[in-house]
Amino acid sequence: MIDTFLISTGVVAIAEIGDKTQLLALILAARFRRPLPIILGIFVATVLNHFAAGWIGQQVAGMISPLVLRWVIGLGFLAIAAWALVPDEMGEEEAQIKPYGAFVATTLAFFLAEIGDKTQVATVALALKYQPLWAVVAGTTVGMMIADVPAVFVGKWIAARMHILRYVRFVAAAVFALLGVLALLGVGS
C-alpha cells in the first residue's frame, strides 16, 4: 500500500508540473486572493475526479489479461511522456471564473479541467497496475496538492517565471518514458 501511495504521488506530482490545472491554480489565486478555499476546492475536485478515473482503471484491469495489461500500461506511460512534452496553454475563455465564490469556482473549474488531462490518464494507468484503489487516489491527490498548493501561495512568483517550466516538461517526459519502458519489459510484475 505504501508503495502504491508513493508511486502515485510521485507520478502525478511530476505530471502536474506546468499542467493547465497548475496554471488554473495561478489564475484562481490571482482572481480570488483566498488560498484556503482554493486549496480545498482543488482537493475536493481531485478526489472526486481521480476516484472516478481510478475506479474505471480497476474495472478495465479485471477484464484483460496480464500480458495485454502490461502493454496497455507501458504504451500508456509512453503516450503520457509524449504528452508531457506538449506545453499546456489556457485560453482566455477558460480563465474566466463566474462569481460563485472561490471554493465553488475552484471545485468546478478543477473537476472539469482534469477531465481527459494527463494526470487523470495517469491515474487510470496507475489504477490498472496498483491496488488498493484508495491508495492510488490518495497518492494522486497528494501529488496534485504537492504541485498545485505552492502555485496558489506563490502564484505571482511562478507566473513571472513560467519559462522555467518549459524545461521541467522534458524531465517529466523522461520519467514517463522510463516508466513505460519498464512496464513493457515487465519490471515489477
Short mmCIF file of N, CA, C and O in Angstrom, two decimals, residues 16-153:
data_model
loop_
_atom_site.label_atom_id
_atom_site.label_comp_id
_atom_site.label_asym_id
_atom_site.label_seq_id
_atom_site.Cartn_x
_atom_site.Cartn_y
_atom_site.Cartn_z
N GLU A 16 1.92 16.96 -13.08
CA GLU A 16 1.17 18.20 -12.86
C GLU A 16 2.02 19.45 -13.07
O GLU A 16 1.48 20.52 -13.31
N ILE A 17 3.34 19.32 -13.03
CA ILE A 17 4.20 20.49 -13.17
C ILE A 17 4.02 21.10 -14.55
O ILE A 17 4.23 20.45 -15.57
N GLY A 18 3.61 22.35 -14.58
CA GLY A 18 3.38 23.06 -15.83
C GLY A 18 2.08 22.71 -16.52
O GLY A 18 1.80 23.17 -17.62
N ASP A 19 1.24 21.90 -15.88
CA ASP A 19 -0.03 21.47 -16.45
C ASP A 19 -1.04 22.62 -16.41
O ASP A 19 -0.91 23.57 -15.64
N LYS A 20 -2.09 22.49 -17.23
CA LYS A 20 -3.09 23.56 -17.27
C LYS A 20 -3.80 23.75 -15.93
O LYS A 20 -4.21 24.86 -15.61
N THR A 21 -3.93 22.69 -15.13
CA THR A 21 -4.58 22.87 -13.83
C THR A 21 -3.67 23.60 -12.86
O THR A 21 -4.15 24.31 -11.98
N GLN A 22 -2.36 23.47 -13.04
CA GLN A 22 -1.45 24.27 -12.22
C GLN A 22 -1.56 25.75 -12.64
O GLN A 22 -1.56 26.65 -11.79
N LEU A 23 -1.70 25.98 -13.94
CA LEU A 23 -1.93 27.35 -14.42
C LEU A 23 -3.27 27.87 -13.90
O LEU A 23 -3.40 29.05 -13.55
N LEU A 24 -4.26 26.99 -13.84
CA LEU A 24 -5.56 27.37 -13.30
C LEU A 24 -5.44 27.78 -11.83
O LEU A 24 -6.07 28.75 -11.39
N ALA A 25 -4.61 27.07 -11.06
CA ALA A 25 -4.39 27.44 -9.66
C ALA A 25 -3.81 28.85 -9.57
O ALA A 25 -4.20 29.64 -8.70
N LEU A 26 -2.89 29.17 -10.47
CA LEU A 26 -2.32 30.52 -10.51
C LEU A 26 -3.39 31.57 -10.79
O LEU A 26 -3.46 32.62 -10.13
N ILE A 27 -4.23 31.29 -11.77
CA ILE A 27 -5.28 32.24 -12.15
C ILE A 27 -6.28 32.43 -11.01
O ILE A 27 -6.67 33.55 -10.69
N LEU A 28 -6.69 31.32 -10.40
CA LEU A 28 -7.65 31.41 -9.29
C LEU A 28 -7.06 32.15 -8.10
O LEU A 28 -7.76 32.94 -7.44
N ALA A 29 -5.79 31.92 -7.82
CA ALA A 29 -5.13 32.62 -6.71
C ALA A 29 -5.08 34.11 -6.98
O ALA A 29 -5.32 34.93 -6.09
N ALA A 30 -4.78 34.47 -8.22
CA ALA A 30 -4.74 35.89 -8.57
C ALA A 30 -6.14 36.51 -8.54
O ALA A 30 -6.32 37.66 -8.14
N ARG A 31 -7.12 35.74 -8.96
CA ARG A 31 -8.50 36.25 -9.05
C ARG A 31 -9.14 36.43 -7.68
O ARG A 31 -9.76 37.44 -7.41
N PHE A 32 -9.01 35.42 -6.81
CA PHE A 32 -9.74 35.44 -5.54
C PHE A 32 -8.90 35.86 -4.34
O PHE A 32 -9.47 36.30 -3.34
N ARG A 33 -7.59 35.68 -4.41
CA ARG A 33 -6.69 36.04 -3.30
C ARG A 33 -7.13 35.43 -1.97
O ARG A 33 -7.01 36.05 -0.92
N ARG A 34 -7.67 34.22 -2.03
CA ARG A 34 -8.11 33.48 -0.84
C ARG A 34 -7.59 32.06 -0.95
O ARG A 34 -8.26 31.18 -1.49
N PRO A 35 -6.41 31.80 -0.42
CA PRO A 35 -5.78 30.49 -0.63
C PRO A 35 -6.55 29.30 -0.06
O PRO A 35 -6.64 28.26 -0.72
N LEU A 36 -7.10 29.40 1.13
CA LEU A 36 -7.74 28.23 1.75
C LEU A 36 -8.92 27.70 0.94
O LEU A 36 -8.96 26.48 0.66
N PRO A 37 -9.88 28.52 0.51
CA PRO A 37 -10.97 27.95 -0.30
C PRO A 37 -10.49 27.40 -1.64
O PRO A 37 -11.04 26.41 -2.13
N ILE A 38 -9.45 27.98 -2.19
CA ILE A 38 -8.91 27.48 -3.46
C ILE A 38 -8.27 26.11 -3.24
O ILE A 38 -8.50 25.17 -4.00
N ILE A 39 -7.49 25.98 -2.18
CA ILE A 39 -6.84 24.70 -1.87
C ILE A 39 -7.88 23.62 -1.58
O ILE A 39 -7.77 22.49 -2.07
N LEU A 40 -8.90 23.96 -0.82
CA LEU A 40 -9.97 22.99 -0.53
C LEU A 40 -10.71 22.59 -1.80
O LEU A 40 -11.08 21.42 -1.97
N GLY A 41 -10.94 23.54 -2.69
CA GLY A 41 -11.60 23.25 -3.97
C GLY A 41 -10.77 22.32 -4.83
O GLY A 41 -11.29 21.38 -5.45
N ILE A 42 -9.46 22.55 -4.87
CA ILE A 42 -8.55 21.67 -5.61
C ILE A 42 -8.61 20.25 -5.03
O ILE A 42 -8.71 19.27 -5.76
N PHE A 43 -8.59 20.17 -3.71
CA PHE A 43 -8.63 18.87 -3.03
C PHE A 43 -9.91 18.10 -3.36
O PHE A 43 -9.86 16.94 -3.77
N VAL A 44 -11.06 18.74 -3.19
CA VAL A 44 -12.35 18.08 -3.43
C VAL A 44 -12.47 17.64 -4.89
O VAL A 44 -12.84 16.50 -5.18
N ALA A 45 -12.13 18.53 -5.82
CA ALA A 45 -12.23 18.19 -7.24
C ALA A 45 -11.31 17.04 -7.61
O ALA A 45 -11.69 16.14 -8.36
N THR A 46 -10.11 17.05 -7.06
CA THR A 46 -9.13 16.00 -7.38
C THR A 46 -9.59 14.65 -6.83
O THR A 46 -9.51 13.64 -7.53
N VAL A 47 -10.06 14.62 -5.59
CA VAL A 47 -10.53 13.35 -5.01
C VAL A 47 -11.66 12.78 -5.87
O VAL A 47 -11.64 11.59 -6.22
N LEU A 48 -12.63 13.59 -6.21
CA LEU A 48 -13.77 13.11 -7.00
C LEU A 48 -13.34 12.64 -8.39
O LEU A 48 -13.70 11.55 -8.84
N ASN A 49 -12.55 13.46 -9.05
CA ASN A 49 -12.12 13.14 -10.41
C ASN A 49 -11.22 11.91 -10.45
O ASN A 49 -11.40 11.02 -11.26
N HIS A 50 -10.25 11.86 -9.55
CA HIS A 50 -9.30 10.75 -9.57
C HIS A 50 -9.91 9.45 -9.05
O HIS A 50 -9.51 8.37 -9.48
N PHE A 51 -10.88 9.54 -8.16
CA PHE A 51 -11.58 8.33 -7.74
C PHE A 51 -12.31 7.73 -8.94
O PHE A 51 -12.24 6.51 -9.18
N ALA A 52 -13.02 8.57 -9.68
CA ALA A 52 -13.74 8.07 -10.87
C ALA A 52 -12.76 7.48 -11.88
O ALA A 52 -13.00 6.39 -12.42
N ALA A 53 -11.64 8.15 -12.12
CA ALA A 53 -10.64 7.65 -13.08
C ALA A 53 -10.04 6.33 -12.59
O ALA A 53 -9.88 5.39 -13.37
N GLY A 54 -9.69 6.27 -11.31
CA GLY A 54 -9.11 5.06 -10.75
C GLY A 54 -10.08 3.89 -10.77
O GLY A 54 -9.69 2.75 -11.08
N TRP A 55 -11.32 4.16 -10.46
CA TRP A 55 -12.34 3.10 -10.46
C TRP A 55 -12.48 2.53 -11.87
O TRP A 55 -12.52 1.31 -12.05
N ILE A 56 -12.52 3.40 -12.87
CA ILE A 56 -12.61 2.94 -14.26
C ILE A 56 -11.38 2.10 -14.60
O ILE A 56 -11.49 1.03 -15.20
N GLY A 57 -10.19 2.57 -14.18
CA GLY A 57 -8.97 1.83 -14.44
C GLY A 57 -9.00 0.44 -13.85
O GLY A 57 -8.61 -0.54 -14.49
N GLN A 58 -9.48 0.32 -12.62
CA GLN A 58 -9.51 -1.00 -11.98
C GLN A 58 -10.59 -1.90 -12.58
O GLN A 58 -10.41 -3.11 -12.60
N GLN A 59 -11.67 -1.33 -13.08
CA GLN A 59 -12.68 -2.14 -13.75
C GLN A 59 -12.12 -2.73 -15.04
O GLN A 59 -12.35 -3.89 -15.36
N VAL A 60 -11.37 -1.92 -15.77
CA VAL A 60 -10.76 -2.36 -17.02
C VAL A 60 -9.71 -3.44 -16.73
O VAL A 60 -9.60 -4.42 -17.48
N ALA A 61 -8.95 -3.27 -15.65
CA ALA A 61 -7.89 -4.22 -15.32
C ALA A 61 -8.42 -5.63 -15.14
O ALA A 61 -7.75 -6.60 -15.48
N GLY A 62 -9.61 -5.77 -14.61
CA GLY A 62 -10.19 -7.09 -14.38
C GLY A 62 -10.67 -7.76 -15.65
O GLY A 62 -10.97 -8.95 -15.64
N MET A 63 -10.73 -7.04 -16.75
CA MET A 63 -11.28 -7.58 -17.99
C MET A 63 -10.22 -7.98 -19.01
O MET A 63 -10.56 -8.53 -20.05
N ILE A 64 -8.94 -7.71 -18.74
CA ILE A 64 -7.92 -8.02 -19.72
C ILE A 64 -6.80 -8.85 -19.10
O ILE A 64 -6.57 -8.81 -17.89
N SER A 65 -6.09 -9.58 -19.95
CA SER A 65 -5.02 -10.48 -19.47
C SER A 65 -3.82 -9.67 -18.97
O SER A 65 -3.63 -8.52 -19.39
N PRO A 66 -2.99 -10.27 -18.11
CA PRO A 66 -1.80 -9.57 -17.61
C PRO A 66 -0.85 -9.11 -18.72
O PRO A 66 -0.26 -8.04 -18.62
N LEU A 67 -0.70 -9.90 -19.78
CA LEU A 67 0.19 -9.51 -20.88
C LEU A 67 -0.35 -8.28 -21.60
O LEU A 67 0.39 -7.31 -21.84
N VAL A 68 -1.63 -8.29 -21.91
CA VAL A 68 -2.24 -7.13 -22.57
C VAL A 68 -2.20 -5.93 -21.63
O VAL A 68 -1.90 -4.80 -22.06
N LEU A 69 -2.47 -6.16 -20.36
CA LEU A 69 -2.43 -5.08 -19.37
C LEU A 69 -1.05 -4.44 -19.31
O LEU A 69 -0.93 -3.22 -19.27
N ARG A 70 0.01 -5.27 -19.34
CA ARG A 70 1.38 -4.74 -19.32
C ARG A 70 1.62 -3.84 -20.52
O ARG A 70 2.20 -2.77 -20.41
N TRP A 71 1.15 -4.25 -21.71
CA TRP A 71 1.33 -3.44 -22.91
C TRP A 71 0.51 -2.16 -22.85
O TRP A 71 0.97 -1.09 -23.26
N VAL A 72 -0.71 -2.25 -22.34
CA VAL A 72 -1.55 -1.05 -22.21
C VAL A 72 -0.89 -0.04 -21.27
O VAL A 72 -0.81 1.15 -21.57
N ILE A 73 -0.39 -0.53 -20.14
CA ILE A 73 0.25 0.36 -19.17
C ILE A 73 1.52 0.96 -19.76
O ILE A 73 1.75 2.16 -19.70
N GLY A 74 2.36 0.11 -20.36
CA GLY A 74 3.61 0.60 -20.94
C GLY A 74 3.39 1.62 -22.03
O GLY A 74 4.01 2.70 -22.03
N LEU A 75 2.51 1.31 -22.97
CA LEU A 75 2.23 2.25 -24.05
C LEU A 75 1.52 3.50 -23.53
O LEU A 75 1.74 4.61 -24.03
N GLY A 76 0.70 3.32 -22.49
CA GLY A 76 0.03 4.48 -21.88
C GLY A 76 1.03 5.45 -21.28
O GLY A 76 0.93 6.67 -21.48
N PHE A 77 2.02 4.93 -20.55
CA PHE A 77 3.05 5.81 -19.97
C PHE A 77 3.89 6.46 -21.05
O PHE A 77 4.29 7.62 -20.93
N LEU A 78 4.18 5.73 -22.14
CA LEU A 78 4.93 6.35 -23.25
C LEU A 78 4.10 7.47 -23.89
O LEU A 78 4.65 8.52 -24.25
N ALA A 79 2.79 7.27 -24.01
CA ALA A 79 1.93 8.33 -24.55
C ALA A 79 1.91 9.54 -23.61
O ALA A 79 1.95 10.69 -24.07
N ILE A 80 1.86 9.29 -22.31
CA ILE A 80 1.89 10.40 -21.35
C ILE A 80 3.23 11.13 -21.44
O ILE A 80 3.28 12.35 -21.33
N ALA A 81 4.32 10.38 -21.66
CA ALA A 81 5.64 11.01 -21.82
C ALA A 81 5.63 11.97 -23.00
O ALA A 81 6.11 13.10 -22.91
N ALA A 82 5.08 11.52 -24.12
CA ALA A 82 4.99 12.40 -25.30
C ALA A 82 4.09 13.58 -25.02
O ALA A 82 4.39 14.72 -25.40
N TRP A 83 2.97 13.34 -24.33
CA TRP A 83 2.02 14.40 -23.99
C TRP A 83 2.68 15.43 -23.08
O TRP A 83 2.41 16.62 -23.19
N ALA A 84 3.55 14.98 -22.18
CA ALA A 84 4.22 15.91 -21.26
C ALA A 84 5.12 16.89 -22.00
O ALA A 84 5.41 17.97 -21.48
N LEU A 85 5.55 16.54 -23.20
CA LEU A 85 6.39 17.44 -23.99
C LEU A 85 5.60 18.59 -24.61
O LEU A 85 6.19 19.58 -25.02
N VAL A 86 4.29 18.44 -24.68
CA VAL A 86 3.46 19.48 -25.28
C VAL A 86 3.07 20.48 -24.19
O VAL A 86 2.44 20.10 -23.20
N PRO A 87 3.44 21.75 -24.35
CA PRO A 87 3.10 22.72 -23.31
C PRO A 87 1.60 22.97 -23.26
O PRO A 87 0.92 23.00 -24.28
N ASP A 88 1.10 23.11 -22.03
CA ASP A 88 -0.31 23.44 -21.85
C ASP A 88 -0.49 24.94 -21.96
O ASP A 88 0.31 25.71 -21.46
N GLU A 89 -1.56 25.32 -22.61
CA GLU A 89 -1.92 26.73 -22.69
C GLU A 89 -3.38 26.85 -22.32
O GLU A 89 -4.17 25.96 -22.59
N MET A 90 -3.71 27.94 -21.73
CA MET A 90 -5.08 28.15 -21.32
C MET A 90 -5.59 29.39 -22.03
O MET A 90 -5.00 30.46 -21.91
N GLY A 91 -6.65 29.24 -22.79
CA GLY A 91 -7.23 30.38 -23.49
C GLY A 91 -7.98 31.29 -22.52
O GLY A 91 -8.30 30.93 -21.40
N GLU A 92 -8.28 32.46 -22.99
CA GLU A 92 -8.99 33.43 -22.16
C GLU A 92 -10.36 32.91 -21.72
O GLU A 92 -10.80 33.15 -20.62
N GLU A 93 -11.04 32.17 -22.61
CA GLU A 93 -12.37 31.67 -22.25
C GLU A 93 -12.30 30.69 -21.09
O GLU A 93 -13.23 30.59 -20.31
N GLU A 94 -11.19 29.96 -20.94
CA GLU A 94 -11.05 29.02 -19.84
C GLU A 94 -10.71 29.73 -18.53
O GLU A 94 -10.92 29.20 -17.47
N ALA A 95 -10.14 30.93 -18.63
CA ALA A 95 -9.68 31.63 -17.44
C ALA A 95 -10.79 32.41 -16.75
O ALA A 95 -10.64 32.82 -15.63
N GLN A 96 -11.90 32.62 -17.41
CA GLN A 96 -12.97 33.41 -16.81
C GLN A 96 -13.72 32.57 -15.79
O GLN A 96 -14.20 31.49 -16.09
N ILE A 97 -13.82 33.10 -14.58
CA ILE A 97 -14.47 32.39 -13.48
C ILE A 97 -15.71 33.18 -13.07
O ILE A 97 -15.67 34.37 -12.87
N LYS A 98 -16.80 32.48 -12.95
CA LYS A 98 -18.04 33.12 -12.50
C LYS A 98 -17.94 33.46 -11.02
O LYS A 98 -17.25 32.78 -10.27
N PRO A 99 -18.64 34.47 -10.58
CA PRO A 99 -18.53 34.91 -9.18
C PRO A 99 -19.33 34.06 -8.19
O PRO A 99 -20.17 34.56 -7.48
N TYR A 100 -19.08 32.74 -8.13
CA TYR A 100 -19.78 31.87 -7.19
C TYR A 100 -18.98 31.65 -5.92
O TYR A 100 -19.35 30.83 -5.09
N GLY A 101 -17.89 32.32 -5.79
CA GLY A 101 -17.04 32.11 -4.63
C GLY A 101 -15.85 31.26 -4.99
O GLY A 101 -15.89 30.45 -5.92
N ALA A 102 -14.79 31.46 -4.24
CA ALA A 102 -13.53 30.80 -4.55
C ALA A 102 -13.63 29.27 -4.48
O ALA A 102 -13.13 28.58 -5.36
N PHE A 103 -14.29 28.72 -3.46
CA PHE A 103 -14.37 27.28 -3.31
C PHE A 103 -15.16 26.62 -4.44
O PHE A 103 -14.69 25.68 -5.08
N VAL A 104 -16.35 27.11 -4.70
CA VAL A 104 -17.21 26.51 -5.73
C VAL A 104 -16.57 26.68 -7.11
O VAL A 104 -16.52 25.72 -7.90
N ALA A 105 -16.05 27.86 -7.38
CA ALA A 105 -15.42 28.11 -8.67
C ALA A 105 -14.21 27.19 -8.87
O ALA A 105 -14.04 26.60 -9.94
N THR A 106 -13.41 27.04 -7.84
CA THR A 106 -12.23 26.18 -7.93
C THR A 106 -12.63 24.72 -8.10
O THR A 106 -12.07 24.01 -8.95
N THR A 107 -13.58 24.25 -7.30
CA THR A 107 -14.00 22.85 -7.39
C THR A 107 -14.52 22.54 -8.79
O THR A 107 -14.11 21.55 -9.40
N LEU A 108 -15.40 23.37 -9.30
CA LEU A 108 -15.96 23.12 -10.64
C LEU A 108 -14.90 23.24 -11.72
O LEU A 108 -14.80 22.38 -12.60
N ALA A 109 -14.10 24.29 -11.65
CA ALA A 109 -13.09 24.50 -12.68
C ALA A 109 -12.06 23.38 -12.69
O ALA A 109 -11.69 22.87 -13.76
N PHE A 110 -11.60 22.96 -11.52
CA PHE A 110 -10.61 21.89 -11.46
C PHE A 110 -11.19 20.55 -11.90
O PHE A 110 -10.53 19.79 -12.61
N PHE A 111 -12.40 20.24 -11.48
CA PHE A 111 -13.00 18.97 -11.87
C PHE A 111 -13.11 18.91 -13.39
O PHE A 111 -12.73 17.91 -14.00
N LEU A 112 -13.60 19.96 -14.00
CA LEU A 112 -13.76 19.98 -15.46
C LEU A 112 -12.42 20.00 -16.17
O LEU A 112 -12.24 19.32 -17.20
N ALA A 113 -11.46 20.76 -15.66
CA ALA A 113 -10.14 20.84 -16.30
C ALA A 113 -9.40 19.51 -16.25
O ALA A 113 -8.60 19.20 -17.12
N GLU A 114 -9.67 18.69 -15.24
CA GLU A 114 -9.00 17.40 -15.09
C GLU A 114 -9.56 16.33 -16.02
O GLU A 114 -8.90 15.31 -16.23
N ILE A 115 -10.74 16.54 -16.57
CA ILE A 115 -11.33 15.52 -17.45
C ILE A 115 -10.47 15.39 -18.70
O ILE A 115 -10.28 16.34 -19.44
N GLY A 116 -9.92 14.21 -18.90
CA GLY A 116 -9.07 13.93 -20.04
C GLY A 116 -7.66 14.49 -19.92
O GLY A 116 -6.86 14.37 -20.85
N ASP A 117 -7.31 15.06 -18.78
CA ASP A 117 -5.99 15.63 -18.57
C ASP A 117 -4.97 14.52 -18.34
O ASP A 117 -5.33 13.40 -17.97
N LYS A 118 -3.69 14.83 -18.54
CA LYS A 118 -2.68 13.78 -18.40
C LYS A 118 -2.62 13.21 -16.98
O LYS A 118 -2.31 12.04 -16.81
N THR A 119 -2.94 14.00 -15.96
CA THR A 119 -2.92 13.45 -14.61
C THR A 119 -4.10 12.50 -14.39
O THR A 119 -3.98 11.53 -13.65
N GLN A 120 -5.21 12.75 -15.06
CA GLN A 120 -6.33 11.81 -14.97
C GLN A 120 -6.00 10.52 -15.71
O GLN A 120 -6.27 9.42 -15.22
N VAL A 121 -5.37 10.64 -16.87
CA VAL A 121 -4.95 9.47 -17.63
C VAL A 121 -3.92 8.68 -16.83
O VAL A 121 -3.96 7.44 -16.78
N ALA A 122 -3.01 9.38 -16.17
CA ALA A 122 -2.01 8.72 -15.32
C ALA A 122 -2.69 7.98 -14.18
O ALA A 122 -2.28 6.87 -13.82
N THR A 123 -3.75 8.57 -13.62
CA THR A 123 -4.49 7.92 -12.54
C THR A 123 -5.13 6.62 -13.02
O THR A 123 -5.09 5.60 -12.33
N VAL A 124 -5.69 6.63 -14.23
CA VAL A 124 -6.26 5.41 -14.80
C VAL A 124 -5.16 4.36 -14.94
O VAL A 124 -5.33 3.21 -14.54
N ALA A 125 -4.01 4.76 -15.48
CA ALA A 125 -2.90 3.81 -15.68
C ALA A 125 -2.40 3.26 -14.35
O ALA A 125 -2.13 2.06 -14.23
N LEU A 126 -2.29 4.12 -13.35
CA LEU A 126 -1.84 3.67 -12.03
C LEU A 126 -2.84 2.69 -11.41
O LEU A 126 -2.45 1.69 -10.81
N ALA A 127 -4.13 2.98 -11.57
CA ALA A 127 -5.15 2.10 -11.00
C ALA A 127 -5.21 0.76 -11.74
O ALA A 127 -5.62 -0.25 -11.17
N LEU A 128 -4.78 0.75 -13.01
CA LEU A 128 -4.69 -0.51 -13.75
C LEU A 128 -3.64 -1.43 -13.12
O LEU A 128 -3.81 -2.64 -13.07
N LYS A 129 -2.57 -0.84 -12.65
CA LYS A 129 -1.41 -1.61 -12.17
C LYS A 129 -1.40 -1.83 -10.67
O LYS A 129 -0.95 -2.86 -10.20
N TYR A 130 -1.86 -0.84 -9.91
CA TYR A 130 -1.68 -0.88 -8.46
C TYR A 130 -3.01 -0.98 -7.72
O TYR A 130 -4.02 -0.50 -8.18
N GLN A 131 -2.93 -1.58 -6.53
CA GLN A 131 -4.08 -1.71 -5.65
C GLN A 131 -3.63 -1.35 -4.25
O GLN A 131 -2.43 -1.43 -3.98
N PRO A 132 -4.45 -0.98 -3.35
CA PRO A 132 -5.88 -0.75 -3.46
C PRO A 132 -6.18 0.62 -4.08
O PRO A 132 -5.34 1.51 -4.10
N LEU A 133 -7.39 0.75 -4.56
CA LEU A 133 -7.82 1.97 -5.22
C LEU A 133 -7.64 3.19 -4.33
O LEU A 133 -7.18 4.24 -4.78
N TRP A 134 -7.98 3.07 -3.04
CA TRP A 134 -7.89 4.24 -2.17
C TRP A 134 -6.45 4.74 -2.07
O TRP A 134 -6.22 5.94 -1.95
N ALA A 135 -5.46 3.84 -2.14
CA ALA A 135 -4.06 4.26 -2.06
C ALA A 135 -3.64 4.99 -3.34
O ALA A 135 -2.88 5.97 -3.29
N VAL A 136 -4.16 4.54 -4.48
CA VAL A 136 -3.89 5.23 -5.75
C VAL A 136 -4.50 6.63 -5.71
O VAL A 136 -3.84 7.63 -6.01
N VAL A 137 -5.77 6.72 -5.32
CA VAL A 137 -6.45 8.02 -5.28
C VAL A 137 -5.82 8.94 -4.24
O VAL A 137 -5.61 10.13 -4.50
N ALA A 138 -5.49 8.41 -3.08
CA ALA A 138 -4.83 9.23 -2.06
C ALA A 138 -3.49 9.74 -2.58
O ALA A 138 -3.15 10.92 -2.42
N GLY A 139 -2.74 8.87 -3.24
CA GLY A 139 -1.44 9.27 -3.78
C GLY A 139 -1.56 10.30 -4.88
O GLY A 139 -0.82 11.30 -4.90
N THR A 140 -2.49 10.08 -5.82
CA THR A 140 -2.63 11.05 -6.91
C THR A 140 -3.15 12.39 -6.39
O THR A 140 -2.76 13.44 -6.89
N THR A 141 -3.98 12.34 -5.37
CA THR A 141 -4.48 13.58 -4.78
C THR A 141 -3.35 14.33 -4.08
O THR A 141 -3.21 15.56 -4.25
N VAL A 142 -2.55 13.62 -3.32
CA VAL A 142 -1.40 14.27 -2.66
C VAL A 142 -0.44 14.83 -3.71
O VAL A 142 0.08 15.93 -3.56
N GLY A 143 -0.22 14.08 -4.80
CA GLY A 143 0.63 14.58 -5.88
C GLY A 143 0.11 15.88 -6.48
O GLY A 143 0.88 16.82 -6.74
N MET A 144 -1.21 15.95 -6.69
CA MET A 144 -1.82 17.19 -7.19
C MET A 144 -1.62 18.32 -6.19
O MET A 144 -1.29 19.46 -6.58
N MET A 145 -1.81 18.02 -4.92
CA MET A 145 -1.67 19.06 -3.90
C MET A 145 -0.22 19.54 -3.80
O MET A 145 0.03 20.74 -3.65
N ILE A 146 0.73 18.62 -3.91
CA ILE A 146 2.14 18.99 -3.86
C ILE A 146 2.47 19.97 -4.98
O ILE A 146 3.23 20.93 -4.79
N ALA A 147 1.91 19.73 -6.16
CA ALA A 147 2.21 20.59 -7.30
C ALA A 147 1.39 21.88 -7.30
O ALA A 147 1.89 22.93 -7.72
N ASP A 148 0.14 21.82 -6.85
CA ASP A 148 -0.77 22.97 -7.01
C ASP A 148 -0.81 23.92 -5.82
O ASP A 148 -1.03 25.12 -6.01
N VAL A 149 -0.63 23.43 -4.61
CA VAL A 149 -0.70 24.32 -3.44
C VAL A 149 0.38 25.40 -3.49
O VAL A 149 0.08 26.58 -3.26
N PRO A 150 1.62 25.04 -3.81
CA PRO A 150 2.61 26.12 -3.93
C PRO A 150 2.24 27.16 -5.00
O PRO A 150 2.52 28.35 -4.83
N ALA A 151 1.59 26.70 -6.06
CA ALA A 151 1.17 27.64 -7.10
C ALA A 151 0.16 28.63 -6.57
O ALA A 151 0.14 29.80 -6.98
N VAL A 152 -0.67 28.18 -5.64
CA VAL A 152 -1.64 29.08 -5.03
C VAL A 152 -0.93 30.13 -4.18
O VAL A 152 -1.25 31.32 -4.26
N PHE A 153 0.05 29.70 -3.39
CA PHE A 153 0.72 30.62 -2.47
C PHE A 153 1.74 31.53 -3.15
O PHE A 153 1.98 32.63 -2.70
#
